[in-house]
PDB file of C-alpha atoms in Angstrom:
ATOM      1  CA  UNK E  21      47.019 181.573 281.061  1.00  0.00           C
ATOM      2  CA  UNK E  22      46.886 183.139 284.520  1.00  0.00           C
ATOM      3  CA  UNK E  23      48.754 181.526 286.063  1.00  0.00           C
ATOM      4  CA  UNK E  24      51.474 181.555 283.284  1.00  0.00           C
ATOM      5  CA  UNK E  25      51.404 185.922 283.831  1.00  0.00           C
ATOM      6  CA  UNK E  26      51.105 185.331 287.526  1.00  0.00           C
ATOM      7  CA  UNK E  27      54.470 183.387 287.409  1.00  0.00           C
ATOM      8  CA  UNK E  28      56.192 185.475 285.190  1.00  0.00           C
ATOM      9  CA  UNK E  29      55.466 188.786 286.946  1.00  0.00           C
ATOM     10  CA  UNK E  30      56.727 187.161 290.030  1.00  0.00           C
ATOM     11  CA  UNK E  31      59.857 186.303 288.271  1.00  0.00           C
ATOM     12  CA  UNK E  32      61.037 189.021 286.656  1.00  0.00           C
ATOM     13  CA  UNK E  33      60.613 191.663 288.799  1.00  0.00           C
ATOM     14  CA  UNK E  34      59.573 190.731 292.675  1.00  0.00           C
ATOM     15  CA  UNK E  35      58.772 194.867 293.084  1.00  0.00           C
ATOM     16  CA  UNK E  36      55.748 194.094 291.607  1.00  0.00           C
ATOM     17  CA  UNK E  37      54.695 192.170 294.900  1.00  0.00           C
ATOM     18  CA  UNK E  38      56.094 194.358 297.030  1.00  0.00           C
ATOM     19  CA  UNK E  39      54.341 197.595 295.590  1.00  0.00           C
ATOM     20  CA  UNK E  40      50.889 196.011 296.475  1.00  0.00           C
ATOM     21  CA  UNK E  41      51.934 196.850 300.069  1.00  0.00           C
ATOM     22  CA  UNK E  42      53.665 200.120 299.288  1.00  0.00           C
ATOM     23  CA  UNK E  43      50.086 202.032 298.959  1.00  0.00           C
ATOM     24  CA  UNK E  44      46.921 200.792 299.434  1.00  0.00           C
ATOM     25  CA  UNK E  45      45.220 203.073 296.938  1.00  0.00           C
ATOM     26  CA  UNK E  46      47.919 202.053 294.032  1.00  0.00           C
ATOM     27  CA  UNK E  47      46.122 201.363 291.022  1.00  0.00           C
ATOM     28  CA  UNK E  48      48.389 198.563 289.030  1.00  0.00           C
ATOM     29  CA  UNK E  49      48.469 199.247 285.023  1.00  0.00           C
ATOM     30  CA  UNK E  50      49.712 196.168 282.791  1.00  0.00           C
ATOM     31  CA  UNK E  51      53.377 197.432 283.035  1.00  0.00           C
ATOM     32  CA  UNK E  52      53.146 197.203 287.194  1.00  0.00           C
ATOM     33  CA  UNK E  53      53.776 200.468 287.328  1.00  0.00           C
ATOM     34  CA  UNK E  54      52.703 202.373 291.048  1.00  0.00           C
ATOM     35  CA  UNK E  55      50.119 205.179 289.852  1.00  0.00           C
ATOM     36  CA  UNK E  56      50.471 208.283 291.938  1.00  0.00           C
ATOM     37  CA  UNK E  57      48.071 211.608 291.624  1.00  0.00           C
ATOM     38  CA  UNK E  58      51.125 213.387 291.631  1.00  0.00           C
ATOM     39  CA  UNK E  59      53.076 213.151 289.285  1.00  0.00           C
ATOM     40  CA  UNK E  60      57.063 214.205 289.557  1.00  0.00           C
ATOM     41  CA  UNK E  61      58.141 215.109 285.787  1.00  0.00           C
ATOM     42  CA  UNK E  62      61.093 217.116 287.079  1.00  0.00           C
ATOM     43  CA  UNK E  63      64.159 216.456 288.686  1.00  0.00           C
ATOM     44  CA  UNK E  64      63.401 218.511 291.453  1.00  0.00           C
ATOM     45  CA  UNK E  65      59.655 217.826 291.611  1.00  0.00           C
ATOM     46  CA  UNK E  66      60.829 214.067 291.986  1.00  0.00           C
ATOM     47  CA  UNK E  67      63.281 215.221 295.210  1.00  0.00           C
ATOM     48  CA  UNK E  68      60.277 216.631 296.595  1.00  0.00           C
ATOM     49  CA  UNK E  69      58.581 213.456 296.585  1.00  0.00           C
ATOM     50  CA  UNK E  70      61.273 211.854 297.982  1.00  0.00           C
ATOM     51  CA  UNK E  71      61.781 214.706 300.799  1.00  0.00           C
ATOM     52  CA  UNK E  72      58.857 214.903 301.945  1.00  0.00           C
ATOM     53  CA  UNK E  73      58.827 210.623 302.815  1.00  0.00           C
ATOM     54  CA  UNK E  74      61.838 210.571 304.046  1.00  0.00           C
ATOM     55  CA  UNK E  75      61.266 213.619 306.614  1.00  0.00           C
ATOM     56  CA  UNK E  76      57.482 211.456 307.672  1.00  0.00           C
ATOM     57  CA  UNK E  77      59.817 208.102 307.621  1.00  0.00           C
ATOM     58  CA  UNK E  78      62.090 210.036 310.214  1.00  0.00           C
ATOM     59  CA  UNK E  79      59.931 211.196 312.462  1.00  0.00           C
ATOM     60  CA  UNK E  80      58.271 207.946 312.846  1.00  0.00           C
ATOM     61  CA  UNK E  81      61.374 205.918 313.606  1.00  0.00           C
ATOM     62  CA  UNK E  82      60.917 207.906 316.918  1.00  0.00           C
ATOM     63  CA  UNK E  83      57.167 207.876 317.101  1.00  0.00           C
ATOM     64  CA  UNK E  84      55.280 209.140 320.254  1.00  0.00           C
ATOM     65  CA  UNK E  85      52.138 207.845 321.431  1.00  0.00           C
ATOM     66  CA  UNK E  86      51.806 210.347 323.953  1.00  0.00           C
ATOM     67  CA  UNK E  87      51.950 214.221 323.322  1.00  0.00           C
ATOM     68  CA  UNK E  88      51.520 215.366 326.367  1.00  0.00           C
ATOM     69  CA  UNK E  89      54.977 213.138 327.813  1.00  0.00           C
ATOM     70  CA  UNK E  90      57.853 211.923 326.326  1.00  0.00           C
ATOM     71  CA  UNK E  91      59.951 213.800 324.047  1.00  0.00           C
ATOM     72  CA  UNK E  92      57.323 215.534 322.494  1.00  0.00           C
ATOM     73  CA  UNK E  93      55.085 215.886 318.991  1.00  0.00           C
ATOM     74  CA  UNK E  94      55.681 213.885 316.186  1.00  0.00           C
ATOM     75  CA  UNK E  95      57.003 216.802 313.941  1.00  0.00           C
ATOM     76  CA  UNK E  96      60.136 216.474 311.824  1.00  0.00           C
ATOM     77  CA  UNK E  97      62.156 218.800 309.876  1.00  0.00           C
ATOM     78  CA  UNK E  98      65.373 218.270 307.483  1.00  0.00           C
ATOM     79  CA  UNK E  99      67.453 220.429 305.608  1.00  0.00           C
ATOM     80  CA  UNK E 100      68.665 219.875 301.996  1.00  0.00           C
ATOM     81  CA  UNK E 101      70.954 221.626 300.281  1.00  0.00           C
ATOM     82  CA  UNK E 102      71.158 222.326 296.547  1.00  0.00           C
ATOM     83  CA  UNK E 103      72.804 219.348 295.439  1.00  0.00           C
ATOM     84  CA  UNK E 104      69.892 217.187 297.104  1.00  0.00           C
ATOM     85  CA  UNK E 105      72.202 216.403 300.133  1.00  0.00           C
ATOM     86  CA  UNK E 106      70.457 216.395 303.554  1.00  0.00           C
ATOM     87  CA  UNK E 107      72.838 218.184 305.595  1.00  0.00           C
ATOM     88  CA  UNK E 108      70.957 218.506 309.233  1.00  0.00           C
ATOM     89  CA  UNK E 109      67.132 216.800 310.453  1.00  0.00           C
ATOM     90  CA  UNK E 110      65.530 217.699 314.198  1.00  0.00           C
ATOM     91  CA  UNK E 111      62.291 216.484 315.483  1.00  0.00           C
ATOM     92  CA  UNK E 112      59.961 218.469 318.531  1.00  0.00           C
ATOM     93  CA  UNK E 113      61.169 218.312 321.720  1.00  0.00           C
ATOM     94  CA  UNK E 114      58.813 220.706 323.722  1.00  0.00           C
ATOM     95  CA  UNK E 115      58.585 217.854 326.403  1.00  0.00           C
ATOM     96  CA  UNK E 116      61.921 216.611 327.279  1.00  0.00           C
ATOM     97  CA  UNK E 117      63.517 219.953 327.239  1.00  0.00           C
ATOM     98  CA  UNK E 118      60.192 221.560 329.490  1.00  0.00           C
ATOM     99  CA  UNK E 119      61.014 224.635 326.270  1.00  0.00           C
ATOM    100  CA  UNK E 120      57.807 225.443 324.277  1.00  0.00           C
ATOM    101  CA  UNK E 121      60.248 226.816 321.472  1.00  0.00           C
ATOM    102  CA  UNK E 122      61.923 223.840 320.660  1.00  0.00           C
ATOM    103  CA  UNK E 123      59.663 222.978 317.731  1.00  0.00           C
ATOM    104  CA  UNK E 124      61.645 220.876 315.161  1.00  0.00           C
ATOM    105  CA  UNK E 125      62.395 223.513 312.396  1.00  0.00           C
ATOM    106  CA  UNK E 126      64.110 225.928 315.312  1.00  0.00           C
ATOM    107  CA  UNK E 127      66.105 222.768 316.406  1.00  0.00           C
ATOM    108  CA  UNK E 128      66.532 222.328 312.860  1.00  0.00           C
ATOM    109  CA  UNK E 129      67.688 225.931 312.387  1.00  0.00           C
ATOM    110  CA  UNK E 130      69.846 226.472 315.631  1.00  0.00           C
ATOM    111  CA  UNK E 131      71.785 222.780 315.263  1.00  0.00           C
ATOM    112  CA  UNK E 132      72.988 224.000 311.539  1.00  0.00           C
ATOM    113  CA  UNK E 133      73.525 227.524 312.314  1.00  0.00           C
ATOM    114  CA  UNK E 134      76.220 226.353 314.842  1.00  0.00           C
ATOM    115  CA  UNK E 135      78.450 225.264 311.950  1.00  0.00           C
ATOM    116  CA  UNK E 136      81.146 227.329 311.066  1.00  0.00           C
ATOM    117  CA  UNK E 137      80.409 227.519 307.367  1.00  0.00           C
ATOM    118  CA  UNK E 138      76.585 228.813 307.740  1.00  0.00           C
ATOM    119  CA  UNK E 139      75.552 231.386 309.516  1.00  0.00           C
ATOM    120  CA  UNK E 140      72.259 231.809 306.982  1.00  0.00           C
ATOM    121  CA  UNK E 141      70.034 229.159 305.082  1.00  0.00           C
ATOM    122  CA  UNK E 142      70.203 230.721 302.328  1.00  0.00           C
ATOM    123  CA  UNK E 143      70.259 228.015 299.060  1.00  0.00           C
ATOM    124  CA  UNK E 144      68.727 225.394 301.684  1.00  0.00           C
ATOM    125  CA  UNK E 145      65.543 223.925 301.494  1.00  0.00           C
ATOM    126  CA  UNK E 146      63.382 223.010 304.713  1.00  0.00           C
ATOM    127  CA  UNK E 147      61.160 220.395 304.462  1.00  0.00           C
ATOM    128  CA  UNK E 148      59.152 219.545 307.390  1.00  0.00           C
ATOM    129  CA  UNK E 149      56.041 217.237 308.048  1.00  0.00           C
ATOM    130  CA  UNK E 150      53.713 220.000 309.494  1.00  0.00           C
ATOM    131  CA  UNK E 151      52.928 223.788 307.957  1.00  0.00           C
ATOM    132  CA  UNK E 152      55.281 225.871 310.310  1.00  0.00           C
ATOM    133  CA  UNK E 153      53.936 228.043 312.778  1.00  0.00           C
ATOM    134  CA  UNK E 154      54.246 231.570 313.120  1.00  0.00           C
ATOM    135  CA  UNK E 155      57.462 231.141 315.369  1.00  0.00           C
ATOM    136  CA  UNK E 156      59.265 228.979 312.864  1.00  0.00           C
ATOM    137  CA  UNK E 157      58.306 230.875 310.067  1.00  0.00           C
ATOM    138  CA  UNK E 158      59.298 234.142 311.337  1.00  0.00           C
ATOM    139  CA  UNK E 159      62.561 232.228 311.845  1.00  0.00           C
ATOM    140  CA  UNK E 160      63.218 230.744 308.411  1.00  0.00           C
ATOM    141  CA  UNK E 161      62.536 234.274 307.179  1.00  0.00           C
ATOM    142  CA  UNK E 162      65.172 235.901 309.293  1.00  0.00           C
ATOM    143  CA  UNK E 163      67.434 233.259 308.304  1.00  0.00           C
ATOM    144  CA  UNK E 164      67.125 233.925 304.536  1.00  0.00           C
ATOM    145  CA  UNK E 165      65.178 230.721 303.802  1.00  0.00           C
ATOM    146  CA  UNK E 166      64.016 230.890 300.426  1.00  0.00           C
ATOM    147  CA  UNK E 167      62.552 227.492 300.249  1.00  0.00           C
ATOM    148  CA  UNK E 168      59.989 225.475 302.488  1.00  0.00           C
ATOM    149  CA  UNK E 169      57.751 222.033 301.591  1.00  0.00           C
ATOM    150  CA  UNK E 170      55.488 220.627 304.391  1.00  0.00           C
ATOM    151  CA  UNK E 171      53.534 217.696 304.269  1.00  0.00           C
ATOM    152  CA  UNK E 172      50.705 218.586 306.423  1.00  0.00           C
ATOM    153  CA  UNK E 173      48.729 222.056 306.354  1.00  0.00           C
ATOM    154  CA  UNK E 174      47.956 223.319 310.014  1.00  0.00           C
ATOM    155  CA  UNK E 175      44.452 225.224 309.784  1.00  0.00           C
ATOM    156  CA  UNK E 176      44.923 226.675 313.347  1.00  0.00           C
ATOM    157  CA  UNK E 177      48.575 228.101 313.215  1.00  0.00           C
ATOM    158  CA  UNK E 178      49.375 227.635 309.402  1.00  0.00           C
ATOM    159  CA  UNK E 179      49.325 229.943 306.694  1.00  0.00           C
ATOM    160  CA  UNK E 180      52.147 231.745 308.515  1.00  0.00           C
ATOM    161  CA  UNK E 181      54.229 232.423 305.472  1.00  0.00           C
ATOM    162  CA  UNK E 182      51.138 234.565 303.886  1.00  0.00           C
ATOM    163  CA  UNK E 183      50.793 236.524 307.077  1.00  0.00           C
ATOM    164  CA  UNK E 184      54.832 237.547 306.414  1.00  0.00           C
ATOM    165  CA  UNK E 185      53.932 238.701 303.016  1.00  0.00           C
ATOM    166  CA  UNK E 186      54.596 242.281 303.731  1.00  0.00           C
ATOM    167  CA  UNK E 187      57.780 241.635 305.018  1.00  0.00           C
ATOM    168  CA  UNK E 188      61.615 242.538 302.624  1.00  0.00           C
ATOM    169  CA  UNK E 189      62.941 238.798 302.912  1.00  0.00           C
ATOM    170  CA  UNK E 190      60.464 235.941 300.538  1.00  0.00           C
ATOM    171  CA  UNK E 191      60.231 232.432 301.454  1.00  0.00           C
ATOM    172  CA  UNK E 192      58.158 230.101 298.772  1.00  0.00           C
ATOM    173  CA  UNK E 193      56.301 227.956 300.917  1.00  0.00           C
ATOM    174  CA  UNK E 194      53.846 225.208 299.443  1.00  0.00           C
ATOM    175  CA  UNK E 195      52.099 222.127 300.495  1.00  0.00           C
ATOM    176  CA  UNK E 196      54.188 218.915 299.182  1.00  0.00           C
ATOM    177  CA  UNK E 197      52.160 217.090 296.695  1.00  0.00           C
ATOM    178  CA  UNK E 198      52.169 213.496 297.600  1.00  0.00           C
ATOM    179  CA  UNK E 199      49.129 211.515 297.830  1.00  0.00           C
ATOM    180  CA  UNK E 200      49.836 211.163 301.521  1.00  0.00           C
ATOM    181  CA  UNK E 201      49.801 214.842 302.385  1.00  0.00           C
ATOM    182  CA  UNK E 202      45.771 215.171 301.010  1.00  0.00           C
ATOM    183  CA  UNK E 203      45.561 211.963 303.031  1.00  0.00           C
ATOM    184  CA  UNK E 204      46.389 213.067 306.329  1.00  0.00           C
ATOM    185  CA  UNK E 205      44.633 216.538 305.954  1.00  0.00           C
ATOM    186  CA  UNK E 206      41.543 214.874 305.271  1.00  0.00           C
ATOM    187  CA  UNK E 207      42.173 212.665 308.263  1.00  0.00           C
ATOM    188  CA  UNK E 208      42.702 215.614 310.241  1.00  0.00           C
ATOM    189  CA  UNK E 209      39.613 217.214 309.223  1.00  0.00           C
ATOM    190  CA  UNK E 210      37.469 213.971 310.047  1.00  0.00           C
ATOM    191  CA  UNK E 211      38.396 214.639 313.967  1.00  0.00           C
ATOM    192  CA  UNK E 212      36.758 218.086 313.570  1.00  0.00           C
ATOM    193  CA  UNK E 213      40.430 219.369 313.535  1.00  0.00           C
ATOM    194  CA  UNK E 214      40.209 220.324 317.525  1.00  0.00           C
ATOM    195  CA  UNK E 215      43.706 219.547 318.422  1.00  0.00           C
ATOM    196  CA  UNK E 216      46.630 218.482 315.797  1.00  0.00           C
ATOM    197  CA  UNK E 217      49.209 217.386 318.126  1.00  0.00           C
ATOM    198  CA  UNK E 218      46.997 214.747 319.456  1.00  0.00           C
ATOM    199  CA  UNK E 219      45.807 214.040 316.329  1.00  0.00           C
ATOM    200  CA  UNK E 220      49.566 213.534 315.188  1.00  0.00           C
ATOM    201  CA  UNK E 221      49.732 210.577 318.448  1.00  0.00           C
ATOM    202  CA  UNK E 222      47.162 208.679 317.430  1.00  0.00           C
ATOM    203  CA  UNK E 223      47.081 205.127 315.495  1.00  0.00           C
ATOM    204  CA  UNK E 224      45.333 206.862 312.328  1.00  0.00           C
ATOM    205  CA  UNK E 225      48.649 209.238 312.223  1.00  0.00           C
ATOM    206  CA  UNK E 226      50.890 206.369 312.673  1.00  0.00           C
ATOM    207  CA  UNK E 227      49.973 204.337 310.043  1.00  0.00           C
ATOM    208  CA  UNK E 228      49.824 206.721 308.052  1.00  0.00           C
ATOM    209  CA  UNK E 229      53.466 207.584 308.828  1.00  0.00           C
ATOM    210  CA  UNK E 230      54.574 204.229 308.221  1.00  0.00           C
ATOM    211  CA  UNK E 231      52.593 204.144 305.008  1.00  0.00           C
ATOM    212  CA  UNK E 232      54.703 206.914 304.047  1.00  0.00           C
ATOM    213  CA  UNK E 233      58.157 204.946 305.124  1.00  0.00           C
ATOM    214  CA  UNK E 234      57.450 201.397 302.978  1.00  0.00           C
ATOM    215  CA  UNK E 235      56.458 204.206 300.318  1.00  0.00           C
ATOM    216  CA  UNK E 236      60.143 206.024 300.378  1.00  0.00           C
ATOM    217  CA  UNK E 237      61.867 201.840 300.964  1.00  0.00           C
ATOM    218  CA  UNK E 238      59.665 201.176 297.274  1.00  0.00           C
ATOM    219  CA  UNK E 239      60.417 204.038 295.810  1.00  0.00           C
ATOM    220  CA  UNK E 240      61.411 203.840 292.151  1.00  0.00           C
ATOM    221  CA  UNK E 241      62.944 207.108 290.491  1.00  0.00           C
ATOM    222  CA  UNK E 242      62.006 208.207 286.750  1.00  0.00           C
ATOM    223  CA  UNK E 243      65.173 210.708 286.615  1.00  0.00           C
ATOM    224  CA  UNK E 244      68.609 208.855 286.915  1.00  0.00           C
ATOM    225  CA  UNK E 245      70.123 212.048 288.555  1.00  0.00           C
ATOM    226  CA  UNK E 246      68.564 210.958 291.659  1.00  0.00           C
ATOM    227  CA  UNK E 247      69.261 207.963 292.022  1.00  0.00           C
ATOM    228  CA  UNK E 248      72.082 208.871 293.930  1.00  0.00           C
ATOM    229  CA  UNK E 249      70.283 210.904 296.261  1.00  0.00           C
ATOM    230  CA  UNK E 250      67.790 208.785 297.109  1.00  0.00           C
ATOM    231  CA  UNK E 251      70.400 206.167 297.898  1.00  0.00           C
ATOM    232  CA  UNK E 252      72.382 208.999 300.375  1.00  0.00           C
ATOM    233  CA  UNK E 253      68.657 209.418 301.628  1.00  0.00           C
ATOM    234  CA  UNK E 254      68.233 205.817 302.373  1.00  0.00           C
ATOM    235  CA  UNK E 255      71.396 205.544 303.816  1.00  0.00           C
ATOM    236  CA  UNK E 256      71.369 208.725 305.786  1.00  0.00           C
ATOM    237  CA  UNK E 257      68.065 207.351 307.549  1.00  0.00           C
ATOM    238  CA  UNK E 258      69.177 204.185 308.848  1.00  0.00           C
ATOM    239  CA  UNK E 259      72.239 206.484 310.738  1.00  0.00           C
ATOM    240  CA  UNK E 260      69.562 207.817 312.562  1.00  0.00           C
ATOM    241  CA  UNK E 261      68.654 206.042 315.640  1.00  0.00           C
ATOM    242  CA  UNK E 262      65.333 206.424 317.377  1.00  0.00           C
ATOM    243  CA  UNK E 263      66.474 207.118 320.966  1.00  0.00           C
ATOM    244  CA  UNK E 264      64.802 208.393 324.336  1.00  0.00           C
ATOM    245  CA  UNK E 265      68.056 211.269 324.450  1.00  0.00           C
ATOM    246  CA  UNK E 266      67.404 214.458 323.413  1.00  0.00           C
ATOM    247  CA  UNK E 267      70.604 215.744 321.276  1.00  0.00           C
ATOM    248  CA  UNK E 268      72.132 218.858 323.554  1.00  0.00           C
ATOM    249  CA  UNK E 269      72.212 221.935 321.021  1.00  0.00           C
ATOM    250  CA  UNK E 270      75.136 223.999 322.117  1.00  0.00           C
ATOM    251  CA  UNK E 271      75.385 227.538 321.231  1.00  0.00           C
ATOM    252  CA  UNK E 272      78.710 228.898 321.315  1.00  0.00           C
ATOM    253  CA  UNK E 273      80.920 231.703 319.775  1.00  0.00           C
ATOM    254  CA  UNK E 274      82.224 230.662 316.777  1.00  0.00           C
ATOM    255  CA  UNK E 275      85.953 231.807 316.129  1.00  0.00           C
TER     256      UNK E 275
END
């Protein structure tokens, strides 16, 4: 009789084998279905979810093993407008470009503010793998961000967005609430949270990284409105290329 379910489960839907691999703490009910703690009932709590993988998945298709060289820490950011369309994504360069600033959300912020057609981020939402710092989040603000999700909370330079409170312009910014996100904190806190960018080199990060990029390949929507835009997502990945060149920002006047 075992074997008989084995067979058929096989069969009829080979997800079921490859959602084993997808999390390691995924509890399997009878129906096969991948059990999460949280739990995305609407449509935009589901785009969240899928956000906040696909900005870990990009940043570790260009993962560094050494903060202190290459091109610099493995941060990512990504815009998405209010249609669920990711319109621009940056990671940190403070090592290639010698430039402290260049943190991935001001990358983020100056490569989209060079389009014609935006000159604010208003109706954009940022979502970016680590809690902003105070530099990035005083320059979301400026830039009439009303929206940021972050996978990872910063103890050291986070709770920026609180410290702006008394400031005209609002931005709601909250922790993302996949199962990853309380994973790496708690990670992070193991290493007696001395230094996060190191932390964010190291072989625990990674895999958890690439945990989070089979987890965004498996993922199965419960609202048919986004199926769409996790298939852009998907698609909008693979067109970027891990590569040792920095992408030149150019700031020009715009006619």
């Amino acid at each position: 009789m075992f074997l008989k379910k084995t067979i058929i489960i096989c069969i009829i839907s080979i997800n079921c084998i490859i959602l084993i691999n997808c999390n390691s703490a995924t509890v399997k009910t009878k129906k096969s279905r991948t059990q999460h703690k949280c739990f995305h009932h609407s449509i935009q709590e589901e785009r969240d979810h899928i956000f906040s993988l696909f900005v870990m998945a990009m940043t570790q298709q260009d993962w560094q093993t050494d903060h202190k060289n290459g091109r610099g820490y493995n941060i990512g950011a990504i815009l998405v407008d209010n249609k669920g369309k990711i319109i621009n994504w940056a990671r940190n360069c403070v090592n290639a470009t010698y430039n402290g600033t260049q943190h991935a959300e001001v990358r983020l912020v100056l490569k989209e503010l060079t389009k014609k057609e935006n000159k604010k981020l208003t109706n954009l939402t940022i979502y970016s793998t680590l809690e902003p710092c105070i530099q990035c989040a005083g320059m979301l603000t400026l830039q009439n961000s009303k929206r940021v999700v972050y996978v990872q909370k910063d103890p050291t330079f986070g709770n920026t967005f609180k410290l702006l409170k008394n400031y005209p312009r609002k931005v709601n910014a909250s922790q993302s609430c996949i199962t990853i996100a309380k994973e790496i904190d708690d990670a992070f806190s193991e290493t007696s949270g001395n230094n996060i960018v190191e932390f964010l080199s190291s072989d625990q990060a990674d895999k958890l990284y690439k945990k989070a990029s089979i987890q965004l390949k498996c993922f199965s929507v419960r609202n048919k409105e986004n199926r769409e835009i996790l298939n852009n997502a998907m698609e909008y990945l693979n067109q970027i290329q891990a590569s040792a060149n920095v992408p030149v920002i150019t700031i020009q006047a715009i006619k």
